[in-house]
Amino acid sequence: MNIGIIGAGHIGSALAVRLVSLGHSVHIANSRGPETLQDVAQKTGAKPVTIQEAARHGDIIVVTIPLKNIPQLPKDLFTGIAADVPVIDTSNYYPILRDGHMPELESGSLTESEWVQQHLGRPVIKVFNNIFAEHIRTKGLPKGVAGRIALPVAGDDAGAKQKVMALVEEMGFDAVDDGSLHESWRQQPGTPCYGADLPADQLRELFSKLGSQRSEAQHAEYLANHAKLEREMAEKGFT
């Protein structure tokens, strides 16, 4: 497939490495222009392009940039792109380390990817947000092999979700349906599955226990969990 990746950070670069290794044609972009991506191109095998070119290269498009930068993307980025091209959102809300506080997300009325979808003006599929970048590159295993990691996939467009789930499976992970985009809170930072690399049966069991509607108590608990994680990361020098 042709896959366009917007964002050349840890997740974007790891996805590029893995997808190129599987034979896909990958174009990658950042906000500073393709001339700044020569090192990334050398390491990943992806072709550096502009943001607009990456968006137009896609049988699937991946948006993997800091949440705070989503509103800065061109408003016409997806103009003319077929409605059946899935757009993957990998973003996570990191208010302490990176994004600043966003009242819409802290109130719990929107999930992170619902907020992204509103700003992009385009349906998105949430995946690749709850796994370490290095594990995307190195932890994929054949179907049925013990220890295969499951990744949650959430979204409202059934056709787009199926295309993305097939790609996740090809990359060496079990794709687990996490329901609608409004239910994608179950894979956000601070939740039990975030960074946990669970197998498919345990991930499905966890989602069943969590339920589909996030309670105020759950929201407060997961925000507190994530704030603790962010403070620990800050102490270790992560930015």
PDB file of C-alpha atoms in Angstrom:
ATOM      1  CA  MET A   1       0.000   0.000   0.000  1.00  0.00           C
ATOM      2  CA  ASN A   2       0.866   3.659  -0.194  1.00  0.00           C
ATOM      3  CA  ILE A   3       0.996   5.059   3.345  1.00  0.00           C
ATOM      4  CA  GLY A   4       1.475   8.717   4.262  1.00  0.00           C
ATOM      5  CA  ILE A   5       2.806   9.550   7.728  1.00  0.00           C
ATOM      6  CA  ILE A   6       2.451  13.087   9.085  1.00  0.00           C
ATOM      7  CA  GLY A   7       4.865  13.326  11.988  1.00  0.00           C
ATOM      8  CA  ALA A   8       8.436  12.034  12.161  1.00  0.00           C
ATOM      9  CA  GLY A   9       8.872  11.627  15.913  1.00  0.00           C
ATOM     10  CA  HIS A  10       9.273   8.363  17.797  1.00  0.00           C
ATOM     11  CA  ILE A  11       5.972   6.778  16.737  1.00  0.00           C
ATOM     12  CA  GLY A  12       6.051   8.074  13.154  1.00  0.00           C
ATOM     13  CA  SER A  13       9.604   6.878  12.607  1.00  0.00           C
ATOM     14  CA  ALA A  14       8.924   3.464  14.167  1.00  0.00           C
ATOM     15  CA  LEU A  15       5.861   2.999  11.987  1.00  0.00           C
ATOM     16  CA  ALA A  16       7.882   3.983   8.922  1.00  0.00           C
ATOM     17  CA  VAL A  17      10.596   1.412   9.681  1.00  0.00           C
ATOM     18  CA  ARG A  18       8.092  -1.387  10.199  1.00  0.00           C
ATOM     19  CA  LEU A  19       5.893  -0.535   7.221  1.00  0.00           C
ATOM     20  CA  VAL A  20       8.814  -0.151   4.807  1.00  0.00           C
ATOM     21  CA  SER A  21      10.136  -3.531   6.001  1.00  0.00           C
ATOM     22  CA  LEU A  22       6.795  -5.061   4.979  1.00  0.00           C
ATOM     23  CA  GLY A  23       7.095  -3.651   1.466  1.00  0.00           C
ATOM     24  CA  HIS A  24       4.780  -0.656   1.719  1.00  0.00           C
ATOM     25  CA  SER A  25       5.571   2.653   0.031  1.00  0.00           C
ATOM     26  CA  VAL A  26       5.861   5.177   2.859  1.00  0.00           C
ATOM     27  CA  HIS A  27       6.059   8.953   2.541  1.00  0.00           C
ATOM     28  CA  ILE A  28       6.828  10.865   5.752  1.00  0.00           C
ATOM     29  CA  ALA A  29       6.493  14.550   6.605  1.00  0.00           C
ATOM     30  CA  ASN A  30       7.037  16.999   9.443  1.00  0.00           C
ATOM     31  CA  SER A  31       6.258  20.662  10.028  1.00  0.00           C
ATOM     32  CA  ARG A  32       9.753  21.843   9.056  1.00  0.00           C
ATOM     33  CA  GLY A  33       9.906  20.425   5.540  1.00  0.00           C
ATOM     34  CA  PRO A  34      11.426  17.399   3.767  1.00  0.00           C
ATOM     35  CA  GLU A  35      14.923  18.879   3.707  1.00  0.00           C
ATOM     36  CA  THR A  36      15.073  18.335   7.497  1.00  0.00           C
ATOM     37  CA  LEU A  37      14.210  14.636   7.229  1.00  0.00           C
ATOM     38  CA  GLN A  38      17.274  13.188   5.520  1.00  0.00           C
ATOM     39  CA  ASP A  39      18.387  11.346   8.667  1.00  0.00           C
ATOM     40  CA  VAL A  40      14.883   9.956   9.157  1.00  0.00           C
ATOM     41  CA  ALA A  41      14.762   8.844   5.528  1.00  0.00           C
ATOM     42  CA  GLN A  42      18.106   7.083   5.864  1.00  0.00           C
ATOM     43  CA  LYS A  43      17.054   5.285   9.050  1.00  0.00           C
ATOM     44  CA  THR A  44      13.537   4.324   7.957  1.00  0.00           C
ATOM     45  CA  GLY A  45      13.579   3.966   4.170  1.00  0.00           C
ATOM     46  CA  ALA A  46      10.607   6.324   3.910  1.00  0.00           C
ATOM     47  CA  LYS A  47      10.564   9.168   1.390  1.00  0.00           C
ATOM     48  CA  PRO A  48      10.612  12.680   2.943  1.00  0.00           C
ATOM     49  CA  VAL A  49       7.872  14.908   1.533  1.00  0.00           C
ATOM     50  CA  THR A  50       5.682  17.875   2.485  1.00  0.00           C
ATOM     51  CA  ILE A  51       2.647  17.427   4.744  1.00  0.00           C
ATOM     52  CA  GLN A  52       0.342  17.865   1.756  1.00  0.00           C
ATOM     53  CA  GLU A  53       2.246  15.246  -0.260  1.00  0.00           C
ATOM     54  CA  ALA A  54       2.112  12.771   2.630  1.00  0.00           C
ATOM     55  CA  ALA A  55      -1.655  13.204   2.910  1.00  0.00           C
ATOM     56  CA  ARG A  56      -2.060  12.533  -0.804  1.00  0.00           C
ATOM     57  CA  HIS A  57       0.145   9.444  -0.844  1.00  0.00           C
ATOM     58  CA  GLY A  58      -2.139   7.420   1.316  1.00  0.00           C
ATOM     59  CA  ASP A  59      -4.208   4.323   0.935  1.00  0.00           C
ATOM     60  CA  ILE A  60      -3.923   4.984   4.669  1.00  0.00           C
ATOM     61  CA  ILE A  61      -2.821   8.252   6.311  1.00  0.00           C
ATOM     62  CA  VAL A  62      -1.256   8.427   9.788  1.00  0.00           C
ATOM     63  CA  VAL A  63      -1.311  11.628  11.845  1.00  0.00           C
ATOM     64  CA  THR A  64       1.214  11.274  14.662  1.00  0.00           C
ATOM     65  CA  ILE A  65       2.103  14.695  16.022  1.00  0.00           C
ATOM     66  CA  PRO A  66       1.820  16.285  19.486  1.00  0.00           C
ATOM     67  CA  LEU A  67      -1.803  16.918  20.373  1.00  0.00           C
ATOM     68  CA  LYS A  68      -1.210  20.646  20.831  1.00  0.00           C
ATOM     69  CA  ASN A  69      -0.055  20.897  17.195  1.00  0.00           C
ATOM     70  CA  ILE A  70      -3.171  19.346  15.651  1.00  0.00           C
ATOM     71  CA  PRO A  71      -4.951  22.730  15.213  1.00  0.00           C
ATOM     72  CA  GLN A  72      -1.902  24.045  13.313  1.00  0.00           C
ATOM     73  CA  LEU A  73      -2.305  21.562  10.450  1.00  0.00           C
ATOM     74  CA  PRO A  74      -3.567  23.105   7.179  1.00  0.00           C
ATOM     75  CA  LYS A  75      -7.351  23.383   7.211  1.00  0.00           C
ATOM     76  CA  ASP A  76      -7.541  22.031   3.645  1.00  0.00           C
ATOM     77  CA  LEU A  77      -5.196  19.109   4.296  1.00  0.00           C
ATOM     78  CA  PHE A  78      -7.743  16.450   3.358  1.00  0.00           C
ATOM     79  CA  THR A  79      -9.495  18.335   0.562  1.00  0.00           C
ATOM     80  CA  GLY A  80      -9.850  16.083  -2.458  1.00  0.00           C
ATOM     81  CA  ILE A  81      -8.809  12.931  -0.616  1.00  0.00           C
ATOM     82  CA  ALA A  82     -11.275  10.071  -1.044  1.00  0.00           C
ATOM     83  CA  ALA A  83     -13.642   9.521   1.858  1.00  0.00           C
ATOM     84  CA  ASP A  84     -12.688   5.831   2.101  1.00  0.00           C
ATOM     85  CA  VAL A  85      -9.015   6.594   2.905  1.00  0.00           C
ATOM     86  CA  PRO A  86      -8.600   5.880   6.655  1.00  0.00           C
ATOM     87  CA  VAL A  87      -6.903   8.502   8.809  1.00  0.00           C
ATOM     88  CA  ILE A  88      -5.115   7.049  11.842  1.00  0.00           C
ATOM     89  CA  ASP A  89      -4.671   9.179  14.968  1.00  0.00           C
ATOM     90  CA  THR A  90      -1.951   8.059  17.400  1.00  0.00           C
ATOM     91  CA  SER A  91      -2.030  11.076  19.705  1.00  0.00           C
ATOM     92  CA  ASN A  92      -1.973  11.165  23.501  1.00  0.00           C
ATOM     93  CA  TYR A  93      -2.684  14.060  25.851  1.00  0.00           C
ATOM     94  CA  TYR A  94       0.403  15.010  27.881  1.00  0.00           C
ATOM     95  CA  PRO A  95      -0.601  18.248  29.673  1.00  0.00           C
ATOM     96  CA  ILE A  96       2.376  18.485  32.036  1.00  0.00           C
ATOM     97  CA  LEU A  97       5.228  17.531  29.725  1.00  0.00           C
ATOM     98  CA  ARG A  98       4.065  18.891  26.396  1.00  0.00           C
ATOM     99  CA  ASP A  99       0.534  19.970  25.556  1.00  0.00           C
ATOM    100  CA  GLY A 100      -0.591  22.319  28.312  1.00  0.00           C
ATOM    101  CA  HIS A 101      -4.016  21.920  29.886  1.00  0.00           C
ATOM    102  CA  MET A 102      -7.009  21.515  27.578  1.00  0.00           C
ATOM    103  CA  PRO A 103     -10.327  21.974  29.433  1.00  0.00           C
ATOM    104  CA  GLU A 104     -12.281  19.975  26.805  1.00  0.00           C
ATOM    105  CA  LEU A 105     -10.188  16.892  27.543  1.00  0.00           C
ATOM    106  CA  GLU A 106      -9.994  17.319  31.295  1.00  0.00           C
ATOM    107  CA  SER A 107     -13.783  17.631  31.600  1.00  0.00           C
ATOM    108  CA  GLY A 108     -14.191  14.169  30.101  1.00  0.00           C
ATOM    109  CA  SER A 109     -16.809  15.289  27.569  1.00  0.00           C
ATOM    110  CA  LEU A 110     -14.528  14.349  24.662  1.00  0.00           C
ATOM    111  CA  THR A 111     -12.005  11.604  24.166  1.00  0.00           C
ATOM    112  CA  GLU A 112      -8.638  12.691  22.825  1.00  0.00           C
ATOM    113  CA  SER A 113      -9.350  11.342  19.351  1.00  0.00           C
ATOM    114  CA  GLU A 114     -12.824  12.909  19.244  1.00  0.00           C
ATOM    115  CA  TRP A 115     -11.058  16.226  19.827  1.00  0.00           C
ATOM    116  CA  VAL A 116      -8.593  15.434  17.030  1.00  0.00           C
ATOM    117  CA  GLN A 117     -11.439  14.431  14.713  1.00  0.00           C
ATOM    118  CA  GLN A 118     -13.204  17.742  15.319  1.00  0.00           C
ATOM    119  CA  HIS A 119     -10.082  19.699  14.396  1.00  0.00           C
ATOM    120  CA  LEU A 120      -9.251  17.603  11.329  1.00  0.00           C
ATOM    121  CA  GLY A 121     -12.822  17.658  10.060  1.00  0.00           C
ATOM    122  CA  ARG A 122     -12.353  14.044   9.060  1.00  0.00           C
ATOM    123  CA  PRO A 123     -13.223  10.698  10.724  1.00  0.00           C
ATOM    124  CA  VAL A 124     -10.219   9.139  12.451  1.00  0.00           C
ATOM    125  CA  ILE A 125      -9.251   5.695  13.707  1.00  0.00           C
ATOM    126  CA  LYS A 126      -7.415   5.541  17.052  1.00  0.00           C
ATOM    127  CA  VAL A 127      -4.495   3.075  17.245  1.00  0.00           C
ATOM    128  CA  PHE A 128      -0.750   2.872  18.012  1.00  0.00           C
ATOM    129  CA  ASN A 129      -1.145   5.317  20.912  1.00  0.00           C
ATOM    130  CA  ASN A 130      -0.750   2.840  23.786  1.00  0.00           C
ATOM    131  CA  ILE A 131       2.413   1.000  22.730  1.00  0.00           C
ATOM    132  CA  PHE A 132       6.028   2.108  23.061  1.00  0.00           C
ATOM    133  CA  ALA A 133       7.521   3.226  19.744  1.00  0.00           C
ATOM    134  CA  GLU A 134      10.371   0.744  20.026  1.00  0.00           C
ATOM    135  CA  HIS A 135       7.880  -2.088  20.463  1.00  0.00           C
ATOM    136  CA  ILE A 136       6.145  -1.148  17.191  1.00  0.00           C
ATOM    137  CA  ARG A 137       9.460  -1.707  15.481  1.00  0.00           C
ATOM    138  CA  THR A 138      10.633  -4.820  17.328  1.00  0.00           C
ATOM    139  CA  LYS A 139       7.771  -6.712  19.017  1.00  0.00           C
ATOM    140  CA  GLY A 140       5.611  -7.814  16.084  1.00  0.00           C
ATOM    141  CA  LEU A 141       5.083 -11.596  15.954  1.00  0.00           C
ATOM    142  CA  PRO A 142       3.345 -14.005  13.570  1.00  0.00           C
ATOM    143  CA  LYS A 143      -0.298 -14.824  14.217  1.00  0.00           C
ATOM    144  CA  GLY A 144      -0.736 -17.474  16.888  1.00  0.00           C
ATOM    145  CA  VAL A 145       2.734 -17.124  18.396  1.00  0.00           C
ATOM    146  CA  ALA A 146       2.769 -16.887  22.198  1.00  0.00           C
ATOM    147  CA  GLY A 147       3.443 -13.391  23.478  1.00  0.00           C
ATOM    148  CA  ARG A 148       1.849 -11.562  20.544  1.00  0.00           C
ATOM    149  CA  ILE A 149       0.756  -8.106  21.687  1.00  0.00           C
ATOM    150  CA  ALA A 150      -2.792  -6.871  21.080  1.00  0.00           C
ATOM    151  CA  LEU A 151      -3.494  -3.286  20.027  1.00  0.00           C
ATOM    152  CA  PRO A 152      -6.874  -1.606  20.547  1.00  0.00           C
ATOM    153  CA  VAL A 153      -8.460   0.005  17.480  1.00  0.00           C
ATOM    154  CA  ALA A 154     -11.336   2.466  17.935  1.00  0.00           C
ATOM    155  CA  GLY A 155     -13.404   4.385  15.402  1.00  0.00           C
ATOM    156  CA  ASP A 156     -16.848   5.098  13.999  1.00  0.00           C
ATOM    157  CA  ASP A 157     -16.274   4.145  10.344  1.00  0.00           C
ATOM    158  CA  ALA A 158     -16.553   0.351  10.105  1.00  0.00           C
ATOM    159  CA  GLY A 159     -14.873   0.111   6.708  1.00  0.00           C
ATOM    160  CA  ALA A 160     -11.925   2.287   7.707  1.00  0.00           C
ATOM    161  CA  LYS A 161     -11.562   0.366  10.956  1.00  0.00           C
ATOM    162  CA  GLN A 162     -11.377  -2.958   9.125  1.00  0.00           C
ATOM    163  CA  LYS A 163      -8.621  -1.664   6.817  1.00  0.00           C
ATOM    164  CA  VAL A 164      -6.624  -0.414   9.779  1.00  0.00           C
ATOM    165  CA  MET A 165      -7.140  -3.616  11.767  1.00  0.00           C
ATOM    166  CA  ALA A 166      -5.844  -5.618   8.804  1.00  0.00           C
ATOM    167  CA  LEU A 167      -2.711  -3.453   8.734  1.00  0.00           C
ATOM    168  CA  VAL A 168      -2.198  -3.923  12.486  1.00  0.00           C
ATOM    169  CA  GLU A 169      -2.420  -7.697  12.016  1.00  0.00           C
ATOM    170  CA  GLU A 170       0.069  -7.567   9.129  1.00  0.00           C
ATOM    171  CA  MET A 171       2.498  -5.676  11.361  1.00  0.00           C
ATOM    172  CA  GLY A 172       2.519  -8.555  13.843  1.00  0.00           C
ATOM    173  CA  PHE A 173      -0.074  -7.508  16.424  1.00  0.00           C
ATOM    174  CA  ASP A 174      -3.572  -8.735  17.262  1.00  0.00           C
ATOM    175  CA  ALA A 175      -6.098  -6.002  16.455  1.00  0.00           C
ATOM    176  CA  VAL A 176      -8.801  -5.749  19.126  1.00  0.00           C
ATOM    177  CA  ASP A 177     -11.912  -3.691  18.392  1.00  0.00           C
ATOM    178  CA  ASP A 178     -12.232  -0.978  21.045  1.00  0.00           C
ATOM    179  CA  GLY A 179     -15.613   0.186  19.818  1.00  0.00           C
ATOM    180  CA  SER A 180     -16.541   3.719  18.835  1.00  0.00           C
ATOM    181  CA  LEU A 181     -14.268   6.728  19.023  1.00  0.00           C
ATOM    182  CA  HIS A 182     -16.211   7.825  22.125  1.00  0.00           C
ATOM    183  CA  GLU A 183     -15.158   4.533  23.754  1.00  0.00           C
ATOM    184  CA  SER A 184     -11.477   5.093  22.948  1.00  0.00           C
ATOM    185  CA  TRP A 185     -10.974   6.505  26.473  1.00  0.00           C
ATOM    186  CA  ARG A 186     -10.262   2.871  27.386  1.00  0.00           C
ATOM    187  CA  GLN A 187      -6.880   3.038  25.568  1.00  0.00           C
ATOM    188  CA  GLN A 188      -5.859   6.533  26.687  1.00  0.00           C
ATOM    189  CA  PRO A 189      -3.006   7.344  29.103  1.00  0.00           C
ATOM    190  CA  GLY A 190      -3.629   6.400  32.720  1.00  0.00           C
ATOM    191  CA  THR A 191      -5.841   3.423  31.878  1.00  0.00           C
ATOM    192  CA  PRO A 192      -4.854  -0.176  32.681  1.00  0.00           C
ATOM    193  CA  CYS A 193      -3.994  -1.042  29.061  1.00  0.00           C
ATOM    194  CA  TYR A 194      -1.759   1.964  28.412  1.00  0.00           C
ATOM    195  CA  GLY A 195       1.740   0.661  27.679  1.00  0.00           C
ATOM    196  CA  ALA A 196       0.820  -2.745  29.118  1.00  0.00           C
ATOM    197  CA  ASP A 197       1.394  -4.867  25.962  1.00  0.00           C
ATOM    198  CA  LEU A 198      -1.490  -7.188  26.850  1.00  0.00           C
ATOM    199  CA  PRO A 199      -2.463 -10.253  24.791  1.00  0.00           C
ATOM    200  CA  ALA A 200      -5.812 -10.171  22.996  1.00  0.00           C
ATOM    201  CA  ASP A 201      -7.812 -12.221  25.498  1.00  0.00           C
ATOM    202  CA  GLN A 202      -6.709 -10.064  28.435  1.00  0.00           C
ATOM    203  CA  LEU A 203      -7.349  -6.842  26.513  1.00  0.00           C
ATOM    204  CA  ARG A 204     -10.900  -7.893  25.602  1.00  0.00           C
ATOM    205  CA  GLU A 205     -11.554  -8.954  29.202  1.00  0.00           C
ATOM    206  CA  LEU A 206     -10.284  -5.596  30.443  1.00  0.00           C
ATOM    207  CA  PHE A 207     -12.557  -3.655  28.084  1.00  0.00           C
ATOM    208  CA  SER A 208     -15.509  -5.736  29.261  1.00  0.00           C
ATOM    209  CA  LYS A 209     -14.719  -4.884  32.889  1.00  0.00           C
ATOM    210  CA  LEU A 210     -14.261  -1.173  32.163  1.00  0.00           C
ATOM    211  CA  GLY A 211     -17.600  -0.891  30.370  1.00  0.00           C
ATOM    212  CA  SER A 212     -18.419   1.416  27.488  1.00  0.00           C
ATOM    213  CA  GLN A 213     -19.413   4.583  29.364  1.00  0.00           C
ATOM    214  CA  ARG A 214     -16.645   6.295  31.325  1.00  0.00           C
ATOM    215  CA  SER A 215     -17.744   7.267  34.814  1.00  0.00           C
ATOM    216  CA  GLU A 216     -16.590  10.437  36.555  1.00  0.00           C
ATOM    217  CA  ALA A 217     -14.648   8.285  39.017  1.00  0.00           C
ATOM    218  CA  GLN A 218     -12.864   6.461  36.197  1.00  0.00           C
ATOM    219  CA  HIS A 219     -11.999   9.719  34.468  1.00  0.00           C
ATOM    220  CA  ALA A 220     -10.589  11.226  37.661  1.00  0.00           C
ATOM    221  CA  GLU A 221      -8.602   8.059  38.412  1.00  0.00           C
ATOM    222  CA  TYR A 222      -7.018   7.888  34.973  1.00  0.00           C
ATOM    223  CA  LEU A 223      -6.155  11.582  34.922  1.00  0.00           C
ATOM    224  CA  ALA A 224      -4.443  11.149  38.298  1.00  0.00           C
ATOM    225  CA  ASN A 225      -2.597   8.035  37.089  1.00  0.00           C
ATOM    226  CA  HIS A 226      -1.330   9.870  34.047  1.00  0.00           C
ATOM    227  CA  ALA A 227      -0.308  12.957  36.012  1.00  0.00           C
ATOM    228  CA  LYS A 228       1.759  10.723  38.281  1.00  0.00           C
ATOM    229  CA  LEU A 229       3.399   9.103  35.242  1.00  0.00           C
ATOM    230  CA  GLU A 230       4.156  12.492  33.710  1.00  0.00           C
ATOM    231  CA  ARG A 231       5.766  13.740  36.914  1.00  0.00           C
ATOM    232  CA  GLU A 232       7.922  10.613  37.068  1.00  0.00           C
ATOM    233  CA  MET A 233       8.921  11.106  33.436  1.00  0.00           C
ATOM    234  CA  ALA A 234       9.781  14.750  34.103  1.00  0.00           C
ATOM    235  CA  GLU A 235      12.021  13.737  36.994  1.00  0.00           C
ATOM    236  CA  LYS A 236      13.866  11.378  34.638  1.00  0.00           C
ATOM    237  CA  GLY A 237      14.383  14.127  32.084  1.00  0.00           C
ATOM    238  CA  PHE A 238      11.788  13.102  29.488  1.00  0.00           C
ATOM    239  CA  THR A 239      10.262  15.930  27.469  1.00  0.00           C
TER     240      THR A 239
END
